[in-house]
Amino acid sequence: MTEAYRSLEWIAPHTLRLLDQRALPFEERWLALTDYHVVAARIADLAVRGAPAIGAAAAYGLALAALHAPDGDLAALRRTLAEAAQTLKAARPTAVNLAWAVERVLSAEAVIGANDGAALQAAALAEAQAIAAEDAAANRRTGQHALALWPAGVGDSPANPLTFIHHCNTGALATVEYGTALGLIRAAHESGRHVFVYVDETRPRLQGARLTAGELKRLGIPFAVIVDGASGYVMRTRTVHACVVGADRIAANGDTANKIGTYNLALAAGAHGVPFYVAAPTSTIDLALADGPQIPIEERAAEEITHLAGAPLAAPGAAAFNPAFDVTPAGWIRAIVTEAGIAWPPYTQSLAEAVGRASHE
Amino acid sequence: MTEAYRSLEWIAPHTLRLLDQRALPFEERWLALTDYHVVAARIADLAVRGAPAIGAAAAYGLALAALHAPDGDLAALRRTLAEAAQTLKAARPTAVNLAWAVERVLSAEAVIGANDGAALQAAALAEAQAIAAEDAAANRRTGQHALALWPAGVGDSPANPLTFIHHCNTGALATVEYGTALGLIRAAHESGRHVFVYVDETRPRLQGARLTAGELKRLGIPFAVIVDGASGYVMRTRTVHACVVGADRIAANGDTANKIGTYNLALAAGAHGVPFYVAAPTSTIDLALADGPQIPIEERAAEEITHLAGAPLAAPGAAAFNPAFDVTPAGWIRAIVTEAGIAWPPYTQSLAEAVGRASHE
């Protein structure tokens, strides 16, 4: 229980193990999945969440679809794979990593070129495993790139910590392992700096209070949970060196969709001159979308706000409006850190270059 | 259960009835208090909250201290009153209405001039009752003044509602009756406009989701609860005509202490050009404090964030930082509405004038 988390793993025979994040941190419950429909359902109901993690889960879902279908009829197997791709991509609308991972498996050379069912099955699994492995490696590189962002002379003692505000969960649980924005914090900590994190609790599902706090505790990084509305007060009255968040989709111009509350944090950071950084793998960049208003924003059930674990939080019969994400315009983002380096404004150029570099690595 | 709420009332024989807001909206539990120590404890533990409401409760607490002490020894009675004043003022630090109400009872002409114990008792009670009655009347006048703020041609149909974002609870429950910021909304509704309210749930204690949603439901005003982090997204993607909040203390220059999350809402309003209004009785204005950084900000227990009704919300052992209020600098506030009219920037002049007008009414 004291190791760093891992969101998912592949085990024999042909099984995806998912850490059920709805039960964390109070219970560590692993789900053993062999049916891609169930993978899609667990993505939709947030047993697994975080853009990179649901990308990897969907890729493994495709592998399951292939491996648990009869391998005798290649054409039938390809139809199954196409159906699974549709089902998995439809599980959630905002994070582009989901569609990206599914398309990557479908378009892998070995998948396209497979001459029989067994080859197709092996190729789908190999591509899913490559996606998972690359995500973990990408996060570590992203954290290393970000070391150049932190001010000198800060973090040399516990009394002078390099101080972050962090929104939602972007750690090992939101990825395959290590983390994106939390990976930045983790890399700073591993580099020997003293670090302190104000953890936005992140309503309505409290990914900050439950998951990020749990990860920081395991990593031995000091932190304090705050309510989401307190970030401006913290920046006004205490020293904060950076706000760091992940991303569910980054448009070509740098506009970034991320967990609801991210935009308010960016506005508060802007008002205080605190740098606001986005950390994400290049698979989160959607060069096909020119800007943020085109990003589809998922609305989830009102009960996520009005109830908690079945118990009412709000006045009986209260209506609620529950967008799961918001879009932070590029102008509020100081830099976007990826495994292919730090992208600076203007993002239309720097993001395209980052995607280009990543695809040639 | 369908009438508008009332936060407290005075009943014979010498009893303060308080509506226990911790149990709302799930249970309507009235507390019958006769001991001022218990009044102070119920203010501290938030059975009664909201700056004007705790002012009135403290004034009644002083009346209880006088009425339940022996009336034979005037000097002893005055000492009891002084002790009660200290205890009540110490119950919570941020809302200035608490000290204001206590001082007003102590310095009332009939209290100072009382020649015997019975006269002192009667005078203390009369002043407390005047404070409660004036607060209700002041709220209604404040709502009327604010009608001049709402844009023409809006609110003529349910499809074109006058739309607010509201933070915390500022309704009948936060006052004696009617409300401050919620009173503005109520007055607009009563004036015949169609109104819609986005209700910040207001973590950590969910006064918005529990209390404001409950009040709006009783008043028949349509609304949707949102998480506190969603206000920027709502202003960016929907039409919002004004953000309205109450106040716990307003410094001479207009800097305003109010429930944590108010400042982030003001920053988001500013980024979208949405007018941000504060509504409060002039008793909330503290001309003795030059500016906001001098306002004491209460820090409450971490458990308000990490637990809900005893159940854990956060990772076990998670630390939390829980300031109950923040300060919104005057520059982010479009106007401050009081019972003595609308105060516009520069506030140093307009607030002093409002206090002057109120004291001559």
PDB file of C-alpha atoms in Angstrom, chain A residues 44 46 64 115 262 273 304 307 311 337:
ATOM      1  CA  ALA A  44     -17.877   5.818 -18.833  1.00  0.00           C
ATOM      2  CA  LEU A  46     -15.037   6.579 -14.153  1.00  0.00           C
ATOM      3  CA  LEU A  64      -9.428  -7.782 -25.612  1.00  0.00           C
ATOM      4  CA  ASN A 115      -2.661 -12.029 -42.789  1.00  0.00           C
ATOM      5  CA  THR A 262      -9.240  24.542 -14.344  1.00  0.00           C
ATOM      6  CA  GLY A 273       1.081  36.729 -12.117  1.00  0.00           C
ATOM      7  CA  GLU A 304     -22.630  13.978  -9.056  1.00  0.00           C
ATOM      8  CA  HIS A 307     -25.404  13.573  -3.934  1.00  0.00           C
ATOM      9  CA  ALA A 311     -26.497  10.621   0.373  1.00  0.00           C
ATOM     10  CA  VAL A 337       4.962  20.789 -21.334  1.00  0.00           C
TER      11      VAL A 337
END
